[in-house]
Amino acid sequence: MMMTLVFVFSFAPTVVFPQHTSPKVTGKYEVATATYTYIDKNRIEEFTDKGDNRFVNVEFWYPKNVKETYPLLVFSHGAYGIKASNTSTYTELASHGYVVVSIDHPYHSFFTASEDGTKVLINSDYNHEIENLNKEGFYTKEEEYELIQKWMKLRTDDMNFVIDTILKKAKSDNNPVYQQINTEKIGVFGHSMGGAASVWLGRERKDIDAVVNIDAPFFSDLVYKKEMDDYVARDEAFTTPLLNIYSDDVWGQLDSNSTYVANKLNNENFKDAYTTHFKGAKHLSLTDLPLFSPLLANMLQGGKAGIDPYYAIETENELILKFFDYELKGIGEFTSKETY
């Protein structure tokens, strides 16, 4: 029995995290990375009672050893995600001349490590809130709406803080990472809850020039109506250029789940948005997880996706690159098929 346990323990990593080929990188630039911890002196950490300031861990992907400036792209991960969730996307974008920063939202991310070695896991209360939200009838619509507002406030506060910090450093910090940033061109994107936060920022900030929403509801555009105990869509045009990429998991809910009432394709307030559907994809097909841990991805999303994982992520990366190229650099035209 002991030998069996030792064998399983020794070889489990090769089963859970098998060797895999990295998605293709097509840009001309070699990509460098850098990680930092930013301390927000204007916020106290709500997940502890120590009175510490909120900290946010970030990682940059950017062109190595170049003198030009490039648009800034800010990424937010999903509910249980980590800042490395779409590394292939960041790398592809940076190789084409973008400075990409991905955020770990401490206590919302599964795991994060700071520059000083501090490690933080997902908060158990937040974890239970997410789990219970997925249970039919556990929360009332009003309670669900309050949770959404709470989650989005933390996410958007983190993203606003990171963007503002970077813009300030671009003016005063000689670090090559910051000196490569064109502060007049900013895009935001994210997966799942991070996509919802990105759309939210696309409404709030005037300096956001383009948004990519990966498989998320428009939480920013939900209005809770007590008299009907349900959501309606906010009645205000969304004017920031927007690309929506949906898996089967979300595509099948656009007309049946009121959480996606604002995402409906006939919503005139989003008439200029680009929307595409990856047929056969599951929620995590739009991240790198199915590549480096197919077993874990299948467990988390309830089965194997019906789309090739490399086709899914490489097609997604290509679309995001072309969208940002068009909106932030004025390169070419952007079109997308209804279904991939």
mmCIF file of C-alpha atoms in Angstrom:
data_model
loop_
_atom_site.group_PDB
_atom_site.id
_atom_site.type_symbol
_atom_site.label_atom_id
_atom_site.label_comp_id
_atom_site.label_asym_id
_atom_site.label_seq_id
_atom_site.Cartn_x
_atom_site.Cartn_y
_atom_site.Cartn_z
ATOM 1 C CA MET A 1 0.000 0.000 0.000
ATOM 2 C CA MET A 2 2.821 2.399 0.885
ATOM 3 C CA MET A 3 4.564 1.689 -2.416
ATOM 4 C CA THR A 4 1.323 2.365 -4.287
ATOM 5 C CA LEU A 5 0.829 5.661 -2.473
ATOM 6 C CA VAL A 6 4.412 6.706 -3.193
ATOM 7 C CA PHE A 7 3.969 5.774 -6.853
ATOM 8 C CA VAL A 8 0.728 7.754 -7.199
ATOM 9 C CA PHE A 9 2.193 10.756 -5.353
ATOM 10 C CA SER A 10 5.325 10.685 -7.495
ATOM 11 C CA PHE A 11 3.565 10.461 -10.836
ATOM 12 C CA ALA A 12 0.379 12.432 -10.148
ATOM 13 C CA PRO A 13 1.927 15.712 -11.400
ATOM 14 C CA THR A 14 2.587 14.138 -14.810
ATOM 15 C CA VAL A 15 -1.076 13.111 -15.014
ATOM 16 C CA VAL A 16 -2.536 16.362 -13.736
ATOM 17 C CA PHE A 17 0.004 18.590 -15.520
ATOM 18 C CA PRO A 18 1.263 16.661 -18.563
ATOM 19 C CA GLN A 19 3.845 18.044 -20.949
ATOM 20 C CA HIS A 20 2.271 20.086 -23.718
ATOM 21 C CA THR A 21 3.190 22.253 -26.669
ATOM 22 C CA SER A 22 2.759 25.969 -26.151
ATOM 23 C CA PRO A 23 0.337 27.791 -28.480
ATOM 24 C CA LYS A 24 2.011 29.527 -31.392
ATOM 25 C CA VAL A 25 3.497 32.999 -30.977
ATOM 26 C CA THR A 26 3.482 34.924 -34.251
ATOM 27 C CA GLY A 27 4.868 38.380 -33.442
ATOM 28 C CA LYS A 28 8.343 39.700 -34.198
ATOM 29 C CA TYR A 29 9.247 40.782 -30.669
ATOM 30 C CA GLU A 30 10.910 38.671 -28.015
ATOM 31 C CA VAL A 31 8.787 38.845 -24.869
ATOM 32 C CA ALA A 32 10.011 39.743 -21.379
ATOM 33 C CA THR A 33 8.071 39.488 -18.113
ATOM 34 C CA ALA A 34 8.146 41.261 -14.774
ATOM 35 C CA THR A 35 6.127 40.898 -11.561
ATOM 36 C CA TYR A 36 5.321 43.539 -8.957
ATOM 37 C CA THR A 37 3.203 44.096 -5.876
ATOM 38 C CA TYR A 38 1.286 47.365 -5.669
ATOM 39 C CA ILE A 39 0.040 48.616 -2.286
ATOM 40 C CA ASP A 40 -3.153 50.691 -2.329
ATOM 41 C CA LYS A 41 -2.779 53.191 0.514
ATOM 42 C CA ASN A 42 -6.357 54.356 0.033
ATOM 43 C CA ARG A 43 -7.966 50.984 0.802
ATOM 44 C CA ILE A 44 -7.946 48.714 3.845
ATOM 45 C CA GLU A 45 -8.043 44.985 3.141
ATOM 46 C CA GLU A 46 -11.619 43.805 3.732
ATOM 47 C CA PHE A 47 -10.754 40.097 3.904
ATOM 48 C CA THR A 48 -8.618 40.400 7.063
ATOM 49 C CA ASP A 49 -8.967 42.237 10.359
ATOM 50 C CA LYS A 50 -5.328 43.347 10.553
ATOM 51 C CA GLY A 51 -5.917 46.836 9.186
ATOM 52 C CA ASP A 52 -3.425 46.292 6.351
ATOM 53 C CA ASN A 53 -3.711 48.140 3.079
ATOM 54 C CA ARG A 54 -5.059 46.286 0.074
ATOM 55 C CA PHE A 55 -2.286 44.836 -2.098
ATOM 56 C CA VAL A 56 -2.516 43.703 -5.725
ATOM 57 C CA ASN A 57 -0.014 41.468 -7.501
ATOM 58 C CA VAL A 58 0.573 42.065 -11.209
ATOM 59 C CA GLU A 59 2.655 40.534 -13.975
ATOM 60 C CA PHE A 60 3.732 42.247 -17.180
ATOM 61 C CA TRP A 61 4.415 40.776 -20.614
ATOM 62 C CA TYR A 62 6.125 43.274 -22.944
ATOM 63 C CA PRO A 63 8.516 43.569 -25.925
ATOM 64 C CA LYS A 64 12.103 43.048 -24.815
ATOM 65 C CA ASN A 65 14.878 45.593 -25.439
ATOM 66 C CA VAL A 66 12.954 48.053 -27.585
ATOM 67 C CA LYS A 67 12.705 51.844 -27.491
ATOM 68 C CA GLU A 68 9.181 52.432 -28.802
ATOM 69 C CA THR A 69 5.909 52.820 -26.883
ATOM 70 C CA TYR A 70 2.964 50.461 -27.133
ATOM 71 C CA PRO A 71 -0.686 50.310 -26.015
ATOM 72 C CA LEU A 72 -1.410 49.099 -22.483
ATOM 73 C CA LEU A 73 -3.700 46.070 -22.083
ATOM 74 C CA VAL A 74 -5.052 45.125 -18.634
ATOM 75 C CA PHE A 75 -6.405 41.626 -17.914
ATOM 76 C CA SER A 76 -8.628 40.384 -15.076
ATOM 77 C CA HIS A 77 -9.017 36.655 -14.333
ATOM 78 C CA GLY A 78 -12.169 34.679 -13.554
ATOM 79 C CA ALA A 79 -13.789 33.758 -10.237
ATOM 80 C CA TYR A 80 -11.261 31.073 -9.274
ATOM 81 C CA GLY A 81 -8.563 32.182 -11.660
ATOM 82 C CA ILE A 82 -4.995 33.405 -11.431
ATOM 83 C CA LYS A 83 -3.187 36.116 -13.345
ATOM 84 C CA ALA A 84 -1.449 33.485 -15.507
ATOM 85 C CA SER A 85 -4.747 32.029 -16.756
ATOM 86 C CA ASN A 86 -4.298 33.298 -20.337
ATOM 87 C CA THR A 87 -0.519 33.476 -20.586
ATOM 88 C CA SER A 88 -0.570 32.408 -24.238
ATOM 89 C CA THR A 89 -2.794 35.403 -25.028
ATOM 90 C CA TYR A 90 -0.553 37.876 -23.216
ATOM 91 C CA THR A 91 2.545 36.456 -24.905
ATOM 92 C CA GLU A 92 1.009 36.640 -28.364
ATOM 93 C CA LEU A 93 -0.107 40.227 -27.799
ATOM 94 C CA ALA A 94 3.260 41.336 -26.382
ATOM 95 C CA SER A 95 5.059 39.741 -29.335
ATOM 96 C CA HIS A 96 3.093 42.086 -31.602
ATOM 97 C CA GLY A 97 3.866 45.242 -29.642
ATOM 98 C CA TYR A 98 1.661 45.548 -26.570
ATOM 99 C CA VAL A 99 2.423 45.959 -22.889
ATOM 100 C CA VAL A 100 0.108 43.505 -21.153
ATOM 101 C CA VAL A 101 -0.472 43.479 -17.399
ATOM 102 C CA SER A 102 -2.487 40.758 -15.706
ATOM 103 C CA ILE A 103 -3.869 41.201 -12.198
ATOM 104 C CA ASP A 104 -4.185 38.744 -9.333
ATOM 105 C CA HIS A 105 -7.179 39.850 -7.265
ATOM 106 C CA PRO A 106 -6.107 38.636 -3.789
ATOM 107 C CA TYR A 107 -8.707 36.473 -2.026
ATOM 108 C CA HIS A 108 -10.626 36.219 -5.327
ATOM 109 C CA SER A 109 -7.741 34.474 -7.076
ATOM 110 C CA PHE A 110 -7.118 30.815 -6.285
ATOM 111 C CA PHE A 111 -3.551 31.628 -5.248
ATOM 112 C CA THR A 112 -1.270 34.649 -5.338
ATOM 113 C CA ALA A 113 2.266 35.378 -4.150
ATOM 114 C CA SER A 114 3.674 38.843 -3.446
ATOM 115 C CA GLU A 115 7.180 40.182 -3.992
ATOM 116 C CA ASP A 116 7.942 39.761 -0.283
ATOM 117 C CA GLY A 117 6.933 36.084 -0.378
ATOM 118 C CA THR A 118 3.480 36.541 1.169
ATOM 119 C CA LYS A 119 1.111 33.877 -0.179
ATOM 120 C CA VAL A 120 -2.675 34.195 -0.128
ATOM 121 C CA LEU A 121 -5.309 31.614 -1.081
ATOM 122 C CA ILE A 122 -8.893 32.183 -2.137
ATOM 123 C CA ASN A 123 -11.114 33.434 0.692
ATOM 124 C CA SER A 124 -13.405 30.683 1.999
ATOM 125 C CA ASP A 125 -16.442 32.979 2.357
ATOM 126 C CA TYR A 126 -16.058 34.217 -1.209
ATOM 127 C CA ASN A 127 -15.579 30.627 -2.369
ATOM 128 C CA HIS A 128 -18.833 29.590 -0.674
ATOM 129 C CA GLU A 129 -20.656 32.560 -2.208
ATOM 130 C CA ILE A 130 -19.606 31.432 -5.687
ATOM 131 C CA GLU A 131 -20.548 27.815 -4.978
ATOM 132 C CA ASN A 132 -23.939 28.780 -3.564
ATOM 133 C CA LEU A 133 -24.680 31.108 -6.463
ATOM 134 C CA ASN A 134 -24.548 28.073 -8.733
ATOM 135 C CA LYS A 135 -27.177 26.276 -6.628
ATOM 136 C CA GLU A 136 -30.687 26.808 -7.931
ATOM 137 C CA GLY A 137 -32.712 28.992 -5.560
ATOM 138 C CA PHE A 138 -30.056 29.343 -2.856
ATOM 139 C CA TYR A 139 -30.070 33.135 -3.117
ATOM 140 C CA THR A 140 -32.952 35.425 -3.962
ATOM 141 C CA LYS A 141 -32.439 37.645 -6.996
ATOM 142 C CA GLU A 142 -31.984 40.615 -4.689
ATOM 143 C CA GLU A 143 -29.313 38.801 -2.643
ATOM 144 C CA GLU A 144 -27.617 37.702 -5.862
ATOM 145 C CA TYR A 145 -27.601 41.299 -7.101
ATOM 146 C CA GLU A 146 -25.997 42.506 -3.860
ATOM 147 C CA LEU A 147 -23.260 39.881 -4.200
ATOM 148 C CA ILE A 148 -22.602 40.927 -7.804
ATOM 149 C CA GLN A 149 -22.256 44.553 -6.755
ATOM 150 C CA LYS A 150 -19.827 43.594 -3.977
ATOM 151 C CA TRP A 151 -17.672 41.424 -6.224
ATOM 152 C CA MET A 152 -17.596 43.990 -9.009
ATOM 153 C CA LYS A 153 -16.630 46.806 -6.663
ATOM 154 C CA LEU A 154 -13.550 44.898 -5.497
ATOM 155 C CA ARG A 155 -12.632 43.921 -9.065
ATOM 156 C CA THR A 156 -13.096 47.356 -10.593
ATOM 157 C CA ASP A 157 -11.387 49.066 -7.641
ATOM 158 C CA ASP A 158 -8.381 46.786 -8.205
ATOM 159 C CA MET A 159 -8.343 47.455 -11.945
ATOM 160 C CA ASN A 160 -8.732 51.214 -11.511
ATOM 161 C CA PHE A 161 -5.924 51.221 -8.940
ATOM 162 C CA VAL A 162 -3.599 49.246 -11.216
ATOM 163 C CA ILE A 163 -4.299 51.429 -14.249
ATOM 164 C CA ASP A 164 -3.857 54.647 -12.264
ATOM 165 C CA THR A 165 -0.635 53.338 -10.691
ATOM 166 C CA ILE A 166 0.804 52.407 -14.081
ATOM 167 C CA LEU A 167 -0.145 55.741 -15.634
ATOM 168 C CA LYS A 168 1.580 57.542 -12.768
ATOM 169 C CA LYS A 169 4.700 55.384 -13.048
ATOM 170 C CA ALA A 170 4.827 55.946 -16.819
ATOM 171 C CA LYS A 171 5.449 59.636 -16.064
ATOM 172 C CA SER A 172 8.089 59.226 -13.368
ATOM 173 C CA ASP A 173 9.559 55.706 -13.247
ATOM 174 C CA ASN A 174 12.525 54.888 -15.514
ATOM 175 C CA ASN A 175 11.758 51.171 -15.440
ATOM 176 C CA PRO A 176 11.676 50.015 -19.114
ATOM 177 C CA VAL A 177 8.294 48.368 -18.529
ATOM 178 C CA TYR A 178 6.651 51.712 -17.821
ATOM 179 C CA GLN A 179 8.621 53.708 -20.367
ATOM 180 C CA GLN A 180 7.301 51.469 -23.166
ATOM 181 C CA ILE A 181 3.662 52.336 -22.448
ATOM 182 C CA ASN A 182 1.635 54.611 -24.685
ATOM 183 C CA THR A 183 -0.668 56.041 -22.028
ATOM 184 C CA GLU A 184 -3.075 57.356 -24.671
ATOM 185 C CA LYS A 185 -4.059 53.846 -25.791
ATOM 186 C CA ILE A 186 -5.572 51.506 -23.189
ATOM 187 C CA GLY A 187 -7.545 48.295 -23.574
ATOM 188 C CA VAL A 188 -9.051 46.028 -20.921
ATOM 189 C CA PHE A 189 -10.046 42.386 -21.165
ATOM 190 C CA GLY A 190 -10.873 39.477 -18.944
ATOM 191 C CA HIS A 191 -12.366 36.035 -18.586
ATOM 192 C CA SER A 192 -15.660 35.342 -16.796
ATOM 193 C CA MET A 193 -15.924 37.649 -13.772
ATOM 194 C CA GLY A 194 -12.878 39.483 -15.108
ATOM 195 C CA GLY A 195 -14.681 40.027 -18.406
ATOM 196 C CA ALA A 196 -17.662 41.471 -16.534
ATOM 197 C CA ALA A 197 -15.334 43.852 -14.670
ATOM 198 C CA SER A 198 -13.717 44.881 -17.971
ATOM 199 C CA VAL A 199 -17.082 45.789 -19.496
ATOM 200 C CA TRP A 200 -17.842 47.716 -16.294
ATOM 201 C CA LEU A 201 -14.654 49.757 -16.717
ATOM 202 C CA GLY A 202 -15.550 50.341 -20.345
ATOM 203 C CA ARG A 203 -18.553 52.260 -19.050
ATOM 204 C CA GLU A 204 -16.808 54.048 -16.172
ATOM 205 C CA ARG A 205 -13.496 55.231 -17.586
ATOM 206 C CA LYS A 206 -13.139 57.663 -20.461
ATOM 207 C CA ASP A 207 -9.555 56.547 -21.145
ATOM 208 C CA ILE A 208 -10.523 52.955 -22.018
ATOM 209 C CA ASP A 209 -10.383 52.630 -25.803
ATOM 210 C CA ALA A 210 -11.386 48.977 -26.304
ATOM 211 C CA VAL A 211 -12.812 46.054 -24.303
ATOM 212 C CA VAL A 212 -12.764 42.285 -24.807
ATOM 213 C CA ASN A 213 -15.301 40.280 -22.836
ATOM 214 C CA ILE A 214 -14.505 36.570 -22.643
ATOM 215 C CA ASP A 215 -17.562 34.543 -21.594
ATOM 216 C CA ALA A 216 -19.076 36.931 -19.045
ATOM 217 C CA PRO A 217 -22.440 38.554 -18.297
ATOM 218 C CA PHE A 218 -22.688 42.332 -18.453
ATOM 219 C CA PHE A 219 -22.978 42.837 -14.692
ATOM 220 C CA SER A 220 -22.559 46.574 -15.245
ATOM 221 C CA ASP A 221 -25.793 46.625 -17.236
ATOM 222 C CA LEU A 222 -28.073 44.659 -14.916
ATOM 223 C CA VAL A 223 -30.789 46.586 -13.081
ATOM 224 C CA TYR A 224 -32.681 44.757 -10.334
ATOM 225 C CA LYS A 225 -36.430 45.443 -10.359
ATOM 226 C CA LYS A 226 -37.954 44.596 -6.982
ATOM 227 C CA GLU A 227 -41.525 44.603 -8.278
ATOM 228 C CA MET A 228 -40.734 41.799 -10.722
ATOM 229 C CA ASP A 229 -37.919 40.254 -8.646
ATOM 230 C CA ASP A 230 -35.684 39.987 -11.676
ATOM 231 C CA TYR A 231 -33.194 41.836 -13.836
ATOM 232 C CA VAL A 232 -33.716 44.145 -16.760
ATOM 233 C CA ALA A 233 -31.050 45.621 -19.005
ATOM 234 C CA ARG A 234 -29.757 49.111 -18.374
ATOM 235 C CA ASP A 235 -31.060 51.553 -20.975
ATOM 236 C CA GLU A 236 -27.909 53.407 -21.986
ATOM 237 C CA ALA A 237 -25.764 52.989 -25.071
ATOM 238 C CA PHE A 238 -22.379 51.331 -24.617
ATOM 239 C CA THR A 239 -20.017 53.354 -26.792
ATOM 240 C CA THR A 240 -16.600 51.782 -26.123
ATOM 241 C CA PRO A 241 -15.559 49.297 -28.859
ATOM 242 C CA LEU A 242 -16.375 45.801 -27.567
ATOM 243 C CA LEU A 243 -15.618 42.240 -28.630
ATOM 244 C CA ASN A 244 -17.564 39.381 -26.993
ATOM 245 C CA ILE A 245 -16.251 35.809 -27.208
ATOM 246 C CA TYR A 246 -18.650 33.139 -25.906
ATOM 247 C CA SER A 247 -18.410 29.421 -25.218
ATOM 248 C CA ASP A 248 -21.378 27.039 -25.429
ATOM 249 C CA ASP A 249 -21.798 27.473 -21.664
ATOM 250 C CA VAL A 250 -22.752 31.139 -22.061
ATOM 251 C CA TRP A 251 -24.138 31.086 -25.605
ATOM 252 C CA GLY A 252 -26.891 28.706 -24.516
ATOM 253 C CA GLN A 253 -27.998 31.067 -21.741
ATOM 254 C CA LEU A 254 -28.239 34.358 -23.612
ATOM 255 C CA ASP A 255 -31.986 34.031 -24.152
ATOM 256 C CA SER A 256 -32.943 31.932 -21.129
ATOM 257 C CA ASN A 257 -31.066 33.294 -18.103
ATOM 258 C CA SER A 258 -31.959 36.793 -16.899
ATOM 259 C CA THR A 259 -28.367 37.261 -15.675
ATOM 260 C CA TYR A 260 -27.536 37.608 -19.388
ATOM 261 C CA VAL A 261 -30.463 39.867 -20.265
ATOM 262 C CA ALA A 262 -28.116 42.719 -21.205
ATOM 263 C CA ASN A 263 -25.968 40.368 -23.321
ATOM 264 C CA LYS A 264 -28.835 39.461 -25.643
ATOM 265 C CA LEU A 265 -27.913 39.943 -29.267
ATOM 266 C CA ASN A 266 -30.943 42.178 -29.852
ATOM 267 C CA ASN A 267 -29.877 44.688 -27.161
ATOM 268 C CA GLU A 268 -29.745 47.942 -29.142
ATOM 269 C CA ASN A 269 -27.443 49.518 -26.544
ATOM 270 C CA PHE A 270 -24.708 47.137 -27.706
ATOM 271 C CA LYS A 271 -25.543 47.232 -31.407
ATOM 272 C CA ASP A 272 -21.966 48.071 -32.428
ATOM 273 C CA ALA A 273 -20.346 45.258 -30.446
ATOM 274 C CA TYR A 274 -18.699 42.323 -32.189
ATOM 275 C CA THR A 275 -19.924 38.958 -30.925
ATOM 276 C CA THR A 276 -18.714 35.471 -31.739
ATOM 277 C CA HIS A 277 -19.383 31.943 -30.457
ATOM 278 C CA PHE A 278 -16.870 29.109 -30.177
ATOM 279 C CA LYS A 279 -19.010 26.046 -30.868
ATOM 280 C CA GLY A 280 -18.128 23.060 -28.717
ATOM 281 C CA ALA A 281 -16.161 25.195 -26.262
ATOM 282 C CA LYS A 282 -16.715 25.077 -22.538
ATOM 283 C CA HIS A 283 -16.071 27.972 -20.175
ATOM 284 C CA LEU A 284 -12.430 27.072 -19.536
ATOM 285 C CA SER A 285 -11.713 26.396 -23.212
ATOM 286 C CA LEU A 286 -11.141 30.144 -23.451
ATOM 287 C CA THR A 287 -8.197 29.943 -21.025
ATOM 288 C CA ASP A 288 -4.901 28.028 -21.135
ATOM 289 C CA LEU A 289 -6.015 25.502 -18.496
ATOM 290 C CA PRO A 290 -7.115 22.720 -20.926
ATOM 291 C CA LEU A 291 -3.596 22.793 -22.377
ATOM 292 C CA PHE A 292 -1.491 22.389 -19.242
ATOM 293 C CA SER A 293 -4.061 20.437 -17.198
ATOM 294 C CA PRO A 294 -6.813 18.759 -19.262
ATOM 295 C CA LEU A 295 -7.814 16.663 -16.262
ATOM 296 C CA LEU A 296 -8.309 19.672 -14.006
ATOM 297 C CA ALA A 297 -10.159 21.614 -16.719
ATOM 298 C CA ASN A 298 -12.537 18.712 -17.346
ATOM 299 C CA MET A 299 -13.208 18.323 -13.614
ATOM 300 C CA LEU A 300 -13.927 22.012 -13.100
ATOM 301 C CA GLN A 301 -16.166 22.446 -16.132
ATOM 302 C CA GLY A 302 -18.043 19.158 -15.897
ATOM 303 C CA GLY A 303 -16.597 17.255 -18.822
ATOM 304 C CA LYS A 304 -14.448 17.474 -21.923
ATOM 305 C CA ALA A 305 -15.105 20.247 -24.403
ATOM 306 C CA GLY A 306 -16.059 19.410 -27.958
ATOM 307 C CA ILE A 307 -13.471 21.721 -29.479
ATOM 308 C CA ASP A 308 -9.751 21.217 -29.978
ATOM 309 C CA PRO A 309 -8.031 23.165 -27.172
ATOM 310 C CA TYR A 310 -5.284 24.509 -29.441
ATOM 311 C CA TYR A 311 -7.756 25.619 -32.087
ATOM 312 C CA ALA A 312 -9.825 27.349 -29.398
ATOM 313 C CA ILE A 313 -7.041 29.307 -27.707
ATOM 314 C CA GLU A 314 -5.081 30.138 -30.876
ATOM 315 C CA THR A 315 -8.212 31.346 -32.666
ATOM 316 C CA GLU A 316 -9.188 33.376 -29.614
ATOM 317 C CA ASN A 317 -5.709 34.903 -29.402
ATOM 318 C CA GLU A 318 -5.801 35.794 -33.096
ATOM 319 C CA LEU A 319 -9.195 37.488 -32.760
ATOM 320 C CA ILE A 320 -8.172 39.493 -29.696
ATOM 321 C CA LEU A 321 -4.951 40.600 -31.398
ATOM 322 C CA LYS A 322 -6.755 41.712 -34.563
ATOM 323 C CA PHE A 323 -9.428 43.531 -32.527
ATOM 324 C CA PHE A 324 -6.899 45.483 -30.459
ATOM 325 C CA ASP A 325 -4.776 46.132 -33.558
ATOM 326 C CA TYR A 326 -7.777 47.706 -35.262
ATOM 327 C CA GLU A 327 -9.101 49.682 -32.293
ATOM 328 C CA LEU A 328 -5.834 50.770 -30.656
ATOM 329 C CA LYS A 329 -3.382 50.908 -33.563
ATOM 330 C CA GLY A 330 -5.652 51.534 -36.533
ATOM 331 C CA ILE A 331 -4.282 48.483 -38.339
ATOM 332 C CA GLY A 332 -6.483 46.995 -41.053
ATOM 333 C CA GLU A 333 -10.157 46.142 -40.587
ATOM 334 C CA PHE A 334 -11.746 43.881 -37.996
ATOM 335 C CA THR A 335 -14.378 41.279 -38.711
ATOM 336 C CA SER A 336 -15.303 38.053 -36.946
ATOM 337 C CA LYS A 337 -17.424 35.085 -37.904
ATOM 338 C CA GLU A 338 -20.591 34.368 -35.959
ATOM 339 C CA THR A 339 -19.317 30.887 -35.100
ATOM 340 C CA TYR A 340 -15.886 29.247 -34.936
#
